[in-house]
PDB file of C-alpha atoms in Angstrom:
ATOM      1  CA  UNK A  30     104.231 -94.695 110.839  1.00 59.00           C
ATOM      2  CA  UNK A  31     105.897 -91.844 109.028  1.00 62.00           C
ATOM      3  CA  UNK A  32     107.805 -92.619 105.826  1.00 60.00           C
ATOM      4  CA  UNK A  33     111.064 -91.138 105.845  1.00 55.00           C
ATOM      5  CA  UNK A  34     112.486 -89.522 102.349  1.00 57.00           C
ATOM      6  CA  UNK A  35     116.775 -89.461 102.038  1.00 56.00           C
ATOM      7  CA  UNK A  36     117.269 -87.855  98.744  1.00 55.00           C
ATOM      8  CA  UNK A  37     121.140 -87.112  98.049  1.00 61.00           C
ATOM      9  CA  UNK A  38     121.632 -84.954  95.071  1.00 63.00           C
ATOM     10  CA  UNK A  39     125.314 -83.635  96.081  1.00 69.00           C
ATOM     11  CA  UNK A  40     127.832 -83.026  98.882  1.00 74.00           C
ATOM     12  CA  UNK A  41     129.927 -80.186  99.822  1.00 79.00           C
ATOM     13  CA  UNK A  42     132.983 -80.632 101.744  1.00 81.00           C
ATOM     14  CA  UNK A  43     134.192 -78.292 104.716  1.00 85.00           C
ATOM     15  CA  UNK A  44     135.410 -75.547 104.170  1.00 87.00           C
ATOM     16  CA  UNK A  45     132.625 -74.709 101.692  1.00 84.00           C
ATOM     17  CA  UNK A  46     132.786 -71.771  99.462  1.00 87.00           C
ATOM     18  CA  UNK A  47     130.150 -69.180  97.736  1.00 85.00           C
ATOM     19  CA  UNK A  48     130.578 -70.826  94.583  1.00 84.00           C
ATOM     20  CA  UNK A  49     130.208 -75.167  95.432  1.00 81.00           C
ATOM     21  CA  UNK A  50     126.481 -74.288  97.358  1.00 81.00           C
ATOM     22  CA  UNK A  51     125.861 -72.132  94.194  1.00 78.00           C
ATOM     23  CA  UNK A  52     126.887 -74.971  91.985  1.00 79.00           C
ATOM     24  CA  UNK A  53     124.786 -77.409  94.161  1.00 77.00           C
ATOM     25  CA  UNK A  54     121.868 -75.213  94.225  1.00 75.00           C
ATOM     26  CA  UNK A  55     122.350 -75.048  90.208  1.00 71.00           C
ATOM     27  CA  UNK A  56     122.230 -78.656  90.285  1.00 68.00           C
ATOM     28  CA  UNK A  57     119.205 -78.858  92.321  1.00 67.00           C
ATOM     29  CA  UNK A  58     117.136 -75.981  91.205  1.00 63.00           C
ATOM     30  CA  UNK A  59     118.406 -75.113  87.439  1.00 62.00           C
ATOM     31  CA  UNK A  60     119.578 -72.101  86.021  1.00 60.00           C
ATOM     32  CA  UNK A  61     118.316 -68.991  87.900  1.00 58.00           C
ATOM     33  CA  UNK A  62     115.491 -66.736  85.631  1.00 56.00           C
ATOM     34  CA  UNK A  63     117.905 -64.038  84.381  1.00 51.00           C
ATOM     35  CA  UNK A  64     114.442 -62.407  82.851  1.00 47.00           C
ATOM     36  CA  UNK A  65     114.186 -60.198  85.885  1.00 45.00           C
ATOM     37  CA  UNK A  66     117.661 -59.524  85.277  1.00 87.00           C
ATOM     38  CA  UNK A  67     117.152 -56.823  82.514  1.00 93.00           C
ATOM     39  CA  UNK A  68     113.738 -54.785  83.270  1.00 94.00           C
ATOM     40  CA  UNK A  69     112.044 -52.859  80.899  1.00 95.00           C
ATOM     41  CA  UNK A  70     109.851 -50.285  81.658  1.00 93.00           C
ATOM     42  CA  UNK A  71     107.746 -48.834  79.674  1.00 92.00           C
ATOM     43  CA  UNK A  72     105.193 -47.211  81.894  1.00 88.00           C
ATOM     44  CA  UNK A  73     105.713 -43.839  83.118  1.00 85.00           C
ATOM     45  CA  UNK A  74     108.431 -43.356  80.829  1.00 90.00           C
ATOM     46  CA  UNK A  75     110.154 -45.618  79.288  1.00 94.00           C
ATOM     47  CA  UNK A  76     113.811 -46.643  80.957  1.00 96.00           C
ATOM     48  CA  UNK A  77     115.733 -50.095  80.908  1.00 96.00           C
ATOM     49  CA  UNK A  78     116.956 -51.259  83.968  1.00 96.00           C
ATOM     50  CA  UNK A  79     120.084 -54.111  84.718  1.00 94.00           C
ATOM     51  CA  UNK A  80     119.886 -55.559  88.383  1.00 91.00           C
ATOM     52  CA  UNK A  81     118.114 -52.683  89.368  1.00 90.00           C
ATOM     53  CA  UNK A  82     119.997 -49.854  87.847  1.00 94.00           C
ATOM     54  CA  UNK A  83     119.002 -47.722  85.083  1.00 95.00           C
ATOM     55  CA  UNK A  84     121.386 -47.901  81.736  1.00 96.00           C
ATOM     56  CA  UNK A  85     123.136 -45.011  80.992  1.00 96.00           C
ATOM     57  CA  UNK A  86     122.656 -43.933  76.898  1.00 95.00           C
ATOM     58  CA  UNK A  87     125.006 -41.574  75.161  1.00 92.00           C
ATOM     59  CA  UNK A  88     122.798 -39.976  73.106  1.00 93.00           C
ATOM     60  CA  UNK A  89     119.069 -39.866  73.435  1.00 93.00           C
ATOM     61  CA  UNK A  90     118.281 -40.996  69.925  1.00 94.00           C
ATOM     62  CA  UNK A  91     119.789 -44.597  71.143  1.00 95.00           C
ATOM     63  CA  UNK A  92     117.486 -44.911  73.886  1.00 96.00           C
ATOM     64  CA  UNK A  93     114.559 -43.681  71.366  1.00 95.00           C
ATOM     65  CA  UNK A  94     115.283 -46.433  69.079  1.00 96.00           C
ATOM     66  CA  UNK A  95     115.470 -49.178  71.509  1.00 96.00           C
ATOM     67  CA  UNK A  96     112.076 -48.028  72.787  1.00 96.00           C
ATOM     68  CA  UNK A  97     111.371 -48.489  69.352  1.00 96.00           C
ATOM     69  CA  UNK A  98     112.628 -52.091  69.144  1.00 96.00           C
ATOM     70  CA  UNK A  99     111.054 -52.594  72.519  1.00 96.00           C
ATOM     71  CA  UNK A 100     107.451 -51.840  70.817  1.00 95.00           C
ATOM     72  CA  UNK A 101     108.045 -53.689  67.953  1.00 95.00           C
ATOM     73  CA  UNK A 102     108.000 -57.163  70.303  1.00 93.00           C
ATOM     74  CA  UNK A 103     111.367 -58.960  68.362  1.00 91.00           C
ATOM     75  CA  UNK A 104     110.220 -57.905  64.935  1.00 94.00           C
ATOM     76  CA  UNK A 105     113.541 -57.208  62.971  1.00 93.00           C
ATOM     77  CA  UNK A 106     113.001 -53.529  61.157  1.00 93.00           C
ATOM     78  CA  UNK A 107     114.977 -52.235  58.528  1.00 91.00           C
ATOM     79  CA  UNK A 108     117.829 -49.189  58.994  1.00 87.00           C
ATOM     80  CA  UNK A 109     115.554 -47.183  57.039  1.00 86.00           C
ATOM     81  CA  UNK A 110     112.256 -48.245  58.593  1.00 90.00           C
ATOM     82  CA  UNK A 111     114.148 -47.321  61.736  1.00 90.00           C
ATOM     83  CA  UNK A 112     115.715 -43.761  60.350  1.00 89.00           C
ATOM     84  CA  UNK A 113     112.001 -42.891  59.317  1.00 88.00           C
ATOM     85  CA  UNK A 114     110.856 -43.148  62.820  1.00 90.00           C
ATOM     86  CA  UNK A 115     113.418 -41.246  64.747  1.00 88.00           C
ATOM     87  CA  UNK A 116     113.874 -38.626  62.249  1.00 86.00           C
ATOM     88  CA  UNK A 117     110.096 -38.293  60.927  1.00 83.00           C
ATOM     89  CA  UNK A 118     110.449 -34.899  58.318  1.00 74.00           C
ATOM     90  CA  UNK A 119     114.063 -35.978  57.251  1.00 69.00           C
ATOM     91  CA  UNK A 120     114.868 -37.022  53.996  1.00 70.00           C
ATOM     92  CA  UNK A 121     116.836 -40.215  54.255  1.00 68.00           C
ATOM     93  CA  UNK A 122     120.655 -38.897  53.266  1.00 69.00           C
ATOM     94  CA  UNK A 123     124.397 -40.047  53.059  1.00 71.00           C
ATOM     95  CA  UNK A 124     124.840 -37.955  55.721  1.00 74.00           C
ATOM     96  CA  UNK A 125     121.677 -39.043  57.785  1.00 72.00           C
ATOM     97  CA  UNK A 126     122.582 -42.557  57.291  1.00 78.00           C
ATOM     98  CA  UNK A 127     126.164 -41.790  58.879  1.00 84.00           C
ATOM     99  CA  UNK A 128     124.902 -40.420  61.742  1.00 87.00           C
ATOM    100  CA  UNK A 129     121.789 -43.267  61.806  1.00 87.00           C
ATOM    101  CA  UNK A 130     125.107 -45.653  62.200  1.00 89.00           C
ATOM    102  CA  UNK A 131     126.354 -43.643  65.283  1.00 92.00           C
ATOM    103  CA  UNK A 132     123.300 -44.079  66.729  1.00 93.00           C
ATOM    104  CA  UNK A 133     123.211 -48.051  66.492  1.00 93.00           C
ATOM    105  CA  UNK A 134     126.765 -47.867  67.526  1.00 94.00           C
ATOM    106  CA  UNK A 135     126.275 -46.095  70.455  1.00 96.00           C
ATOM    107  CA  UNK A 136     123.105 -47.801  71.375  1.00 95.00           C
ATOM    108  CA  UNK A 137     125.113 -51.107  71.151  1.00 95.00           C
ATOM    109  CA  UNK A 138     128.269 -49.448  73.271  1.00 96.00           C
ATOM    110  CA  UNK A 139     125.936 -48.738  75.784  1.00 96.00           C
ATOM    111  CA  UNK A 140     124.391 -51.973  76.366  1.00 95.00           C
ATOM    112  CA  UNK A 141     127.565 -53.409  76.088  1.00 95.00           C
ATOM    113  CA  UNK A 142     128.814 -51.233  78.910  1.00 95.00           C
ATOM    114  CA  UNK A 143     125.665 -52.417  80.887  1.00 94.00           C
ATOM    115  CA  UNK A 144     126.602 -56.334  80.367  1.00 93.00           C
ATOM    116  CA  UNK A 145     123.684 -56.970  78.333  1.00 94.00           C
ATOM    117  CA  UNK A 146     124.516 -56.504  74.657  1.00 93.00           C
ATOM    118  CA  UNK A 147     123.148 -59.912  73.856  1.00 93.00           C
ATOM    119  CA  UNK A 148     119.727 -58.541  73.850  1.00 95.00           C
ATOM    120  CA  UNK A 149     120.431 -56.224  70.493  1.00 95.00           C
ATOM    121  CA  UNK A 150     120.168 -58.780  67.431  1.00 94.00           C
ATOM    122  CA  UNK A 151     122.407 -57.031  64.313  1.00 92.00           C
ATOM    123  CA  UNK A 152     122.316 -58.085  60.726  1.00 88.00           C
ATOM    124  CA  UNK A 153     122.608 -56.470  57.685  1.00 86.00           C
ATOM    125  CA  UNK A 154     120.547 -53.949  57.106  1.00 87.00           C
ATOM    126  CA  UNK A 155     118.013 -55.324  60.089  1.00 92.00           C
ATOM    127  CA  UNK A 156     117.924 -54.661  63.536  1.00 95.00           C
ATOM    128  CA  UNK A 157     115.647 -56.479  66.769  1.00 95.00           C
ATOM    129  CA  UNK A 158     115.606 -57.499  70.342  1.00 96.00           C
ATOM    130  CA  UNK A 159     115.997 -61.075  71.902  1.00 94.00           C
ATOM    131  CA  UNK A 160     112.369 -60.848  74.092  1.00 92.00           C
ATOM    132  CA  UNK A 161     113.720 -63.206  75.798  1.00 90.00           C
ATOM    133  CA  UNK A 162     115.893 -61.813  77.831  1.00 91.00           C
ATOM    134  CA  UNK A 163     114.076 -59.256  79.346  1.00 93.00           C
ATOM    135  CA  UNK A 164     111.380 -58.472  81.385  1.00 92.00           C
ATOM    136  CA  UNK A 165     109.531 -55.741  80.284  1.00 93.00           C
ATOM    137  CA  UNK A 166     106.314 -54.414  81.747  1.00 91.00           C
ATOM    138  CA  UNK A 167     104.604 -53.972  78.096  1.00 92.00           C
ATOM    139  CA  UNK A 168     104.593 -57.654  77.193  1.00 93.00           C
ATOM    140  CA  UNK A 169     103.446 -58.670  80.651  1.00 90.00           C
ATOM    141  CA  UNK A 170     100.153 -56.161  80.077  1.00 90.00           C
ATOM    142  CA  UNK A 171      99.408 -57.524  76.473  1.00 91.00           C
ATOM    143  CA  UNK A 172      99.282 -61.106  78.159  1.00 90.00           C
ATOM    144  CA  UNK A 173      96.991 -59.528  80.996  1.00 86.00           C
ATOM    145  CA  UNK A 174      99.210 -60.276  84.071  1.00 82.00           C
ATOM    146  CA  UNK A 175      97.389 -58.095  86.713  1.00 80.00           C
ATOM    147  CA  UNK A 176     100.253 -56.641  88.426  1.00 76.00           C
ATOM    148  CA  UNK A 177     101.122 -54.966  84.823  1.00 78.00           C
ATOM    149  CA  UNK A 178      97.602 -54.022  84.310  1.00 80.00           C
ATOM    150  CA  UNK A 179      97.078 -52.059  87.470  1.00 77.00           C
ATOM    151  CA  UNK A 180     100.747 -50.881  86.776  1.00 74.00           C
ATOM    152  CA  UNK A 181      99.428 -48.656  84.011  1.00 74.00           C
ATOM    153  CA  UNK A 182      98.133 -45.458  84.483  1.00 68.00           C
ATOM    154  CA  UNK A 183      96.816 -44.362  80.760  1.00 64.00           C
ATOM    155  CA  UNK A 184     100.560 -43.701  79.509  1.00 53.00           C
TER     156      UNK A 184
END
């Protein structure tokens, strides 16, 4: 004798839309994983990717020190920790802390213009990244995941 399982979680009524079955399937399954939403990659150059398409930066220098924040794993860093690392021989100026500002501005106005300027975490005089909300091919090598292991190619 087969057992027979009724399980009623919901109902949609006719004419049903896009948005009740996504509500429903909310209901039932949770939340969809937005990690996959915002991809990192740091292999074979590093770009950042929203559903699939790359982010467009202003100036290079912002995509340099998100890379940065990227390696650091969350780890807030100082304006000047971060000034010594993009600009290596300068010496840290009024002037070179001006233009350090544009460059968090427009590393923030671009990921705002992606949709996904929750992931930049500003406070004064620190900067970091929310790890997690993204996906990035790094972190998923330092925990060994072989699909990220055989994804690097001595980079």
């Amino acid at each position: 004798m087969q057992k027979l399982d009724k399980h009623a979680t919901g109902y949609l009524l006719k004419p049903v839309d896009e948005e009740s079955v996504k509500r429903e399937l909310t209901f039932i399954y949770g939340e969809p994983d937005r990690k996959n939403h915002i991809r990192v990659q740091t292999f074979s150059g590093f770009e950042i990717f929203v559903d699939g398409k790359p982010v467009r930066f202003g100036r290079s220098k912002a995509k340099e020190l998100l890379a940065y924040l990227v390696d650091r794993r969350g780890a807030a860093v100082t304006t000047a920790q971060a000034y010594a690392v993009l600009y290596e021989d300068a010496v840290n100026s009024a002037s070179g802390t001006g233009y350090f500002r544009n460059i968090v501005r427009e590393l923030k106005n671009s990921l705002k213009r992606a949709g996904i300027e929750r992931i930049l975490i500003r406070s004064f005089n620190s900067i970091s990244i929310v790890l997690d909300e993204i996906d990035c091919d790094y972190y998923r090598f330092l925990q060994g995941d072989p699909a990220a292991v055989n994804q690097y190619r001595d980079d």
